Amino acid sequence: MASLSKSTTSLLTIVFFAFILIPTTGAIPFIVLHGIGDKCSNRGISQFTELLSDWSNSRGYCLEIGDGSWDSWTMPLSEQTSIACEKVKSMSELGKGYNIVGLSQGNLIGRGIIEFCDGGPPVKNFISLGGPHAGTASVPFCGSALICILLDSLLKLEIYSNYVQEHLAPSGYLKIPTDMTNYLEGCRFLPKLNNEIKSTRNSTYKERFASLQNLVLIMFKDDTILIPKETSWFGYYPYGAFDPVLPVQETKLYKEDWIGLKTLDEAGKVKFVNVSGNHLQISGSDMKKYMVPYLEDQTSTEQTVTVSSSYELLSRLWYSFKNLIGLSEDQPLLQTMF
């Protein structure tokens, strides 16, 4: 009996350590940055975040800035980016790295975090849905709500004036191709983000953006919000004209590699994705196909063999233990123990 007890104790000890030594895998977390007029508490955003988290087996967080919808319209993007930067730095969950999922205007904040956020945790993959990366030639459609009436009044003023730049977030990326001088002089966010001004071009922004492991750029075929829709891929109008729309590879931003986009593309790290639907109308199947793979554990493939061999060892130990104490296959362990 003593011998049996000693053997049982030894096997239990081996099983215990086998459990501890089995490698555990898990995807790094991701944050979601919503678009203009939205907020994290809205059902659509919360459901979107939950679905991505469930499908990718990774922890997702919607990062709110200010009160959400109102501040997304009226807070300058530079200020929104600063707030987001401090939030990601304060989240211990992101300390070893994380992914970003950007929706519409949220993409510019996401890129701002990557390029401007000193001391922040590393961003691995950046998934962009309908982002106005090269600007937009029209303020996004708002509607007839009170805030929209106020914004329409602001638009009657000069879009690149100090007042509008300080009180209307989209003015930070409104890019009128026939008014490039005022855009470069007065627009306070996008020219800096895209390293467009030669005299102030910052190599650090380029280095940080080019450090991404993957950049997924999703454009919507029927997008009527972004003008032109190709801005989702960094495509835009040439200076001085509204025609034609230049593909990204023909823009100066790409050819002169202002932000490292060409570097990423030539390394095979940029995925240009075109899906059906209007602005942000992405289907569940497209989310699974084009987004989830970049949120899942990127090391799962190489760890599969290790995990399998560990489980095989544990299985053999468990089989020996069951035989030793006389536990049959169809007998619940808890019932036997009690």
Short mmCIF file of C-alpha atoms in Angstrom, two decimals:
data_model
loop_
_atom_site.label_atom_id
_atom_site.label_comp_id
_atom_site.label_asym_id
_atom_site.label_seq_id
_atom_site.Cartn_x
_atom_site.Cartn_y
_atom_site.Cartn_z
CA MET A 1 0.00 0.00 0.00
CA ALA A 2 2.87 2.28 0.89
CA SER A 3 4.48 1.40 -2.44
CA LEU A 4 1.29 2.26 -4.30
CA SER A 5 1.00 5.56 -2.44
CA LYS A 6 4.60 6.42 -3.25
CA SER A 7 4.14 5.59 -6.95
CA THR A 8 0.92 7.59 -7.11
CA THR A 9 2.61 10.60 -5.54
CA SER A 10 5.46 10.39 -8.02
CA LEU A 11 3.14 10.22 -11.01
CA LEU A 12 1.04 13.12 -9.70
CA THR A 13 4.22 15.16 -9.33
CA ILE A 14 5.26 14.35 -12.92
CA VAL A 15 1.79 15.24 -14.25
CA PHE A 16 1.83 18.51 -12.31
CA PHE A 17 5.16 19.60 -13.78
CA ALA A 18 4.14 18.42 -17.25
CA PHE A 19 1.18 20.81 -17.08
CA ILE A 20 3.46 23.65 -16.02
CA LEU A 21 6.04 23.00 -18.74
CA ILE A 22 3.55 22.82 -21.62
CA PRO A 23 4.12 25.93 -23.75
CA THR A 24 1.15 28.23 -23.80
CA THR A 25 0.32 30.23 -26.86
CA GLY A 26 -1.78 33.32 -27.14
CA ALA A 27 -2.27 36.18 -29.55
CA ILE A 28 -1.18 39.64 -28.49
CA PRO A 29 -4.01 42.08 -27.70
CA PHE A 30 -5.42 44.66 -30.09
CA ILE A 31 -7.09 48.03 -29.78
CA VAL A 32 -9.92 49.41 -31.88
CA LEU A 33 -10.02 53.10 -32.78
CA HIS A 34 -13.50 54.03 -33.96
CA GLY A 35 -14.49 56.53 -36.60
CA ILE A 36 -16.00 59.99 -36.43
CA GLY A 37 -19.33 60.37 -34.66
CA ASP A 38 -19.06 56.97 -33.00
CA LYS A 39 -18.22 55.77 -29.49
CA CYS A 40 -16.98 52.56 -27.89
CA SER A 41 -20.24 52.01 -26.02
CA ASN A 42 -22.30 51.90 -29.19
CA ARG A 43 -23.56 48.42 -29.98
CA GLY A 44 -21.96 48.26 -33.43
CA ILE A 45 -18.46 49.03 -32.14
CA SER A 46 -18.72 46.80 -29.07
CA GLN A 47 -20.04 43.90 -31.15
CA PHE A 48 -17.34 44.44 -33.77
CA THR A 49 -14.63 44.33 -31.10
CA GLU A 50 -16.12 41.24 -29.44
CA LEU A 51 -16.40 39.34 -32.72
CA LEU A 52 -12.78 40.03 -33.64
CA SER A 53 -11.71 39.00 -30.17
CA ASP A 54 -13.69 35.76 -30.28
CA TRP A 55 -12.59 34.81 -33.79
CA SER A 56 -8.92 35.58 -33.25
CA ASN A 57 -8.71 34.36 -29.65
CA SER A 58 -7.05 37.65 -28.73
CA ARG A 59 -8.05 40.31 -26.23
CA GLY A 60 -9.58 43.39 -27.81
CA TYR A 61 -10.03 46.86 -26.33
CA CYS A 62 -11.93 49.76 -27.82
CA LEU A 63 -9.92 52.85 -26.93
CA GLU A 64 -12.16 55.81 -26.18
CA ILE A 65 -10.97 59.39 -26.47
CA GLY A 66 -12.89 61.97 -24.48
CA ASP A 67 -16.65 61.48 -24.65
CA GLY A 68 -16.48 59.66 -27.99
CA SER A 69 -18.83 61.05 -30.62
CA TRP A 70 -18.69 64.79 -29.79
CA ASP A 71 -14.94 64.92 -29.27
CA SER A 72 -14.35 62.85 -32.41
CA TRP A 73 -15.82 65.79 -34.33
CA THR A 74 -14.53 68.77 -32.39
CA MET A 75 -11.20 67.80 -30.78
CA PRO A 76 -8.12 68.39 -32.98
CA LEU A 77 -6.54 65.13 -34.12
CA SER A 78 -3.20 66.05 -32.59
CA GLU A 79 -4.91 66.26 -29.19
CA GLN A 80 -6.82 63.03 -29.78
CA THR A 81 -3.56 61.31 -30.67
CA SER A 82 -1.83 62.58 -27.52
CA ILE A 83 -4.64 61.22 -25.35
CA ALA A 84 -4.53 57.87 -27.16
CA CYS A 85 -0.75 57.75 -26.73
CA GLU A 86 -0.98 58.18 -22.97
CA LYS A 87 -3.71 55.56 -22.76
CA VAL A 88 -1.75 52.85 -24.58
CA LYS A 89 1.32 53.60 -22.47
CA SER A 90 -0.75 53.17 -19.30
CA MET A 91 -2.18 49.80 -20.34
CA SER A 92 0.05 47.06 -18.95
CA GLU A 93 -1.75 44.55 -21.18
CA LEU A 94 -0.12 46.14 -24.23
CA GLY A 95 3.39 46.25 -22.80
CA LYS A 96 4.83 43.45 -24.94
CA GLY A 97 3.24 44.71 -28.13
CA TYR A 98 -0.19 44.97 -29.68
CA ASN A 99 -2.12 45.36 -32.92
CA ILE A 100 -4.26 48.28 -34.07
CA VAL A 101 -7.59 48.10 -35.88
CA GLY A 102 -8.59 51.51 -37.24
CA LEU A 103 -11.99 52.56 -38.53
CA SER A 104 -12.18 55.57 -40.85
CA GLN A 105 -10.82 58.65 -39.00
CA GLY A 106 -9.55 56.34 -36.24
CA ASN A 107 -6.86 55.18 -38.66
CA LEU A 108 -5.16 58.55 -38.55
CA ILE A 109 -5.08 58.45 -34.76
CA GLY A 110 -3.66 54.93 -35.01
CA ARG A 111 -0.91 56.08 -37.34
CA GLY A 112 -0.30 59.03 -35.03
CA ILE A 113 0.28 56.61 -32.17
CA ILE A 114 2.80 54.69 -34.27
CA GLU A 115 4.68 57.73 -35.56
CA PHE A 116 4.41 60.27 -32.72
CA CYS A 117 4.02 58.32 -29.48
CA ASP A 118 7.40 58.38 -27.71
CA GLY A 119 7.94 55.51 -25.30
CA GLY A 120 4.82 53.62 -26.30
CA PRO A 121 4.62 49.82 -26.60
CA PRO A 122 5.44 48.41 -30.05
CA VAL A 123 2.70 48.07 -32.65
CA LYS A 124 2.98 44.83 -34.63
CA ASN A 125 0.15 44.82 -37.18
CA PHE A 126 -2.03 47.69 -38.34
CA ILE A 127 -5.39 46.88 -39.94
CA SER A 128 -7.04 49.85 -41.60
CA LEU A 129 -10.69 49.95 -42.68
CA GLY A 130 -11.60 52.89 -44.90
CA GLY A 131 -8.88 55.21 -43.66
CA PRO A 132 -8.42 58.69 -45.23
CA HIS A 133 -4.66 58.16 -45.28
CA ALA A 134 -3.92 60.56 -48.13
CA GLY A 135 -6.66 62.97 -47.08
CA THR A 136 -10.19 63.56 -48.30
CA ALA A 137 -11.49 66.27 -50.57
CA SER A 138 -14.80 66.54 -48.72
CA VAL A 139 -15.80 66.60 -45.05
CA PRO A 140 -17.56 63.31 -44.19
CA PHE A 141 -21.36 63.40 -44.41
CA CYS A 142 -22.85 64.39 -41.09
CA GLY A 143 -26.62 64.89 -41.31
CA SER A 144 -29.08 67.31 -39.73
CA ALA A 145 -28.33 66.95 -36.01
CA LEU A 146 -27.42 70.01 -33.95
CA ILE A 147 -23.71 69.23 -34.10
CA CYS A 148 -23.94 69.03 -37.89
CA ILE A 149 -25.56 72.46 -38.11
CA LEU A 150 -22.72 73.87 -36.02
CA LEU A 151 -20.13 72.13 -38.17
CA ASP A 152 -21.74 73.43 -41.36
CA SER A 153 -21.37 76.94 -39.94
CA LEU A 154 -17.69 76.31 -39.28
CA LEU A 155 -17.22 75.13 -42.85
CA LYS A 156 -18.38 78.48 -44.14
CA LEU A 157 -15.17 79.84 -42.67
CA GLU A 158 -11.82 79.03 -44.22
CA ILE A 159 -11.11 75.36 -43.61
CA TYR A 160 -7.40 75.98 -43.01
CA SER A 161 -7.91 78.90 -40.62
CA ASN A 162 -6.67 78.56 -37.05
CA TYR A 163 -10.20 78.58 -35.66
CA VAL A 164 -11.49 75.75 -37.84
CA GLN A 165 -8.34 73.70 -37.33
CA GLU A 166 -8.83 74.00 -33.56
CA HIS A 167 -12.53 73.12 -33.54
CA LEU A 168 -13.19 70.64 -36.36
CA ALA A 169 -11.30 67.34 -36.35
CA PRO A 170 -11.79 66.49 -40.06
CA SER A 171 -10.14 69.77 -41.02
CA GLY A 172 -6.91 68.06 -39.97
CA TYR A 173 -7.05 65.81 -43.03
CA LEU A 174 -9.21 67.76 -45.47
CA LYS A 175 -6.97 68.08 -48.51
CA ILE A 176 -8.18 70.26 -51.38
CA PRO A 177 -5.91 69.43 -54.33
CA THR A 178 -6.48 72.86 -55.91
CA ASP A 179 -5.50 74.65 -52.69
CA MET A 180 -2.28 72.88 -51.77
CA THR A 181 -0.41 75.98 -50.60
CA ASN A 182 -2.98 76.73 -47.91
CA TYR A 183 -3.24 73.04 -47.08
CA LEU A 184 0.48 72.66 -46.42
CA GLU A 185 0.63 75.92 -44.47
CA GLY A 186 -2.62 75.68 -42.51
CA CYS A 187 -3.57 72.03 -42.08
CA ARG A 188 -2.15 70.94 -38.73
CA PHE A 189 -2.26 67.17 -38.78
CA LEU A 190 -2.05 65.27 -42.07
CA PRO A 191 0.95 67.12 -43.56
CA LYS A 192 2.93 66.19 -40.44
CA LEU A 193 1.61 62.61 -40.34
CA ASN A 194 2.52 62.03 -44.00
CA ASN A 195 5.86 63.86 -43.82
CA GLU A 196 4.72 66.10 -46.66
CA ILE A 197 6.67 69.23 -45.73
CA LYS A 198 10.26 68.77 -46.86
CA SER A 199 11.79 71.24 -44.42
CA THR A 200 10.27 69.46 -41.40
CA ARG A 201 10.41 65.87 -42.65
CA ASN A 202 11.13 63.53 -39.73
CA SER A 203 13.02 60.29 -40.30
CA THR A 204 11.80 58.90 -36.97
CA TYR A 205 8.20 58.88 -38.21
CA LYS A 206 9.32 56.90 -41.25
CA GLU A 207 11.34 54.43 -39.19
CA ARG A 208 8.49 53.78 -36.80
CA PHE A 209 5.88 53.27 -39.50
CA ALA A 210 8.22 51.06 -41.55
CA SER A 211 8.75 48.84 -38.49
CA LEU A 212 5.26 47.33 -38.81
CA GLN A 213 5.11 43.60 -39.43
CA ASN A 214 1.99 43.95 -41.56
CA LEU A 215 -0.11 46.81 -42.89
CA VAL A 216 -3.57 45.79 -44.09
CA LEU A 217 -5.32 48.50 -46.11
CA ILE A 218 -9.00 47.76 -46.72
CA MET A 219 -10.85 49.86 -49.29
CA PHE A 220 -14.60 49.70 -49.89
CA LYS A 221 -15.65 49.45 -53.54
CA ASP A 222 -18.79 51.57 -53.10
CA ASP A 223 -17.39 54.09 -50.60
CA THR A 224 -19.23 57.41 -50.95
CA ILE A 225 -17.83 58.98 -47.79
CA LEU A 226 -14.15 59.20 -48.65
CA ILE A 227 -13.32 61.37 -51.65
CA PRO A 228 -11.64 59.65 -53.40
CA LYS A 229 -12.12 56.14 -52.03
CA GLU A 230 -8.56 55.28 -53.12
CA THR A 231 -7.27 57.33 -50.19
CA SER A 232 -7.83 54.10 -48.21
CA TRP A 233 -4.81 52.78 -50.14
CA PHE A 234 -2.92 56.13 -49.98
CA GLY A 235 -4.04 56.96 -53.53
CA TYR A 236 -5.05 60.57 -54.23
CA TYR A 237 -5.46 63.37 -56.73
CA PRO A 238 -2.38 65.07 -58.19
CA TYR A 239 -1.46 68.50 -56.92
CA GLY A 240 -3.63 71.14 -58.59
CA ALA A 241 -6.37 68.92 -60.04
CA PHE A 242 -9.32 66.67 -59.15
CA ASP A 243 -8.52 64.26 -61.95
CA PRO A 244 -7.22 61.62 -62.33
CA VAL A 245 -6.91 59.67 -59.10
CA LEU A 246 -3.31 58.54 -58.78
CA PRO A 247 -2.69 55.00 -57.57
CA VAL A 248 -0.50 54.96 -54.50
CA GLN A 249 2.59 53.84 -56.43
CA GLU A 250 2.42 57.02 -58.54
CA THR A 251 2.23 59.44 -55.62
CA LYS A 252 5.23 61.35 -54.31
CA LEU A 253 4.56 60.01 -50.83
CA TYR A 254 5.21 56.50 -52.13
CA LYS A 255 7.91 57.14 -54.73
CA GLU A 256 10.01 59.28 -52.37
CA ASP A 257 9.09 57.03 -49.43
CA TRP A 258 8.20 59.84 -47.05
CA ILE A 259 6.74 57.57 -44.35
CA GLY A 260 8.23 54.17 -45.23
CA LEU A 261 5.20 52.90 -47.16
CA LYS A 262 7.33 51.93 -50.15
CA THR A 263 9.76 50.16 -47.84
CA LEU A 264 6.92 48.15 -46.32
CA ASP A 265 5.42 47.36 -49.71
CA GLU A 266 8.68 46.16 -51.25
CA ALA A 267 9.15 43.90 -48.23
CA GLY A 268 5.75 42.32 -48.94
CA LYS A 269 4.23 43.70 -45.75
CA VAL A 270 1.41 45.77 -47.28
CA LYS A 271 -1.86 44.05 -48.14
CA PHE A 272 -4.14 46.03 -50.45
CA VAL A 273 -7.64 44.67 -49.93
CA ASN A 274 -10.77 45.70 -51.85
CA VAL A 275 -14.13 44.60 -50.42
CA SER A 276 -17.71 45.22 -51.52
CA GLY A 277 -19.95 47.65 -49.69
CA ASN A 278 -20.11 51.30 -48.74
CA HIS A 279 -17.95 52.94 -46.09
CA LEU A 280 -17.16 50.49 -43.24
CA GLN A 281 -19.84 48.02 -44.39
CA ILE A 282 -17.68 44.95 -43.98
CA SER A 283 -19.15 41.46 -43.82
CA GLY A 284 -18.32 38.87 -41.21
CA SER A 285 -16.75 36.62 -43.84
CA ASP A 286 -14.46 39.43 -45.01
CA MET A 287 -13.49 40.16 -41.40
CA LYS A 288 -12.51 36.53 -40.95
CA LYS A 289 -10.65 36.43 -44.25
CA TYR A 290 -8.75 39.71 -44.22
CA MET A 291 -8.52 40.78 -40.58
CA VAL A 292 -8.52 37.83 -38.20
CA PRO A 293 -5.29 36.22 -39.56
CA TYR A 294 -3.34 39.31 -38.47
CA LEU A 295 -4.85 39.28 -34.98
CA GLU A 296 -4.25 35.61 -34.29
CA ASP A 297 -1.13 34.25 -32.63
CA GLN A 298 1.60 34.67 -35.25
CA THR A 299 3.80 32.02 -33.61
CA SER A 300 1.16 29.30 -33.36
CA THR A 301 2.49 27.43 -36.38
CA GLU A 302 6.01 26.95 -35.06
CA GLN A 303 4.75 26.11 -31.55
CA THR A 304 2.25 23.48 -32.67
CA VAL A 305 4.87 20.71 -32.77
CA THR A 306 6.08 21.53 -29.26
CA VAL A 307 2.57 21.65 -27.87
CA SER A 308 1.62 18.37 -29.56
CA SER A 309 4.65 16.52 -28.18
CA SER A 310 3.99 17.89 -24.71
CA TYR A 311 0.39 16.76 -24.82
CA GLU A 312 1.47 13.37 -26.11
CA LEU A 313 3.78 12.97 -23.10
CA LEU A 314 1.05 14.11 -20.73
CA SER A 315 -1.41 11.69 -22.31
CA ARG A 316 0.91 8.75 -21.70
CA LEU A 317 1.49 9.81 -18.09
CA TRP A 318 -2.26 10.19 -17.52
CA TYR A 319 -2.92 6.74 -19.01
CA SER A 320 -0.35 5.18 -16.66
CA PHE A 321 -1.81 7.04 -13.69
CA LYS A 322 -5.35 5.86 -14.48
CA ASN A 323 -4.20 2.24 -14.72
CA LEU A 324 -2.38 2.57 -11.45
CA ILE A 325 -5.41 3.77 -9.46
CA GLY A 326 -7.92 1.68 -11.38
CA LEU A 327 -9.82 4.49 -13.10
CA SER A 328 -11.75 3.33 -16.17
CA GLU A 329 -12.20 5.45 -19.35
CA ASP A 330 -15.86 6.23 -18.72
CA GLN A 331 -15.50 7.01 -15.04
CA PRO A 332 -15.39 10.71 -14.11
CA LEU A 333 -12.29 11.63 -12.14
CA LEU A 334 -14.16 13.78 -9.56
CA GLN A 335 -16.61 10.96 -8.82
CA THR A 336 -13.75 8.55 -8.13
CA MET A 337 -11.82 11.03 -6.01
CA PHE A 338 -14.89 11.79 -3.86
#
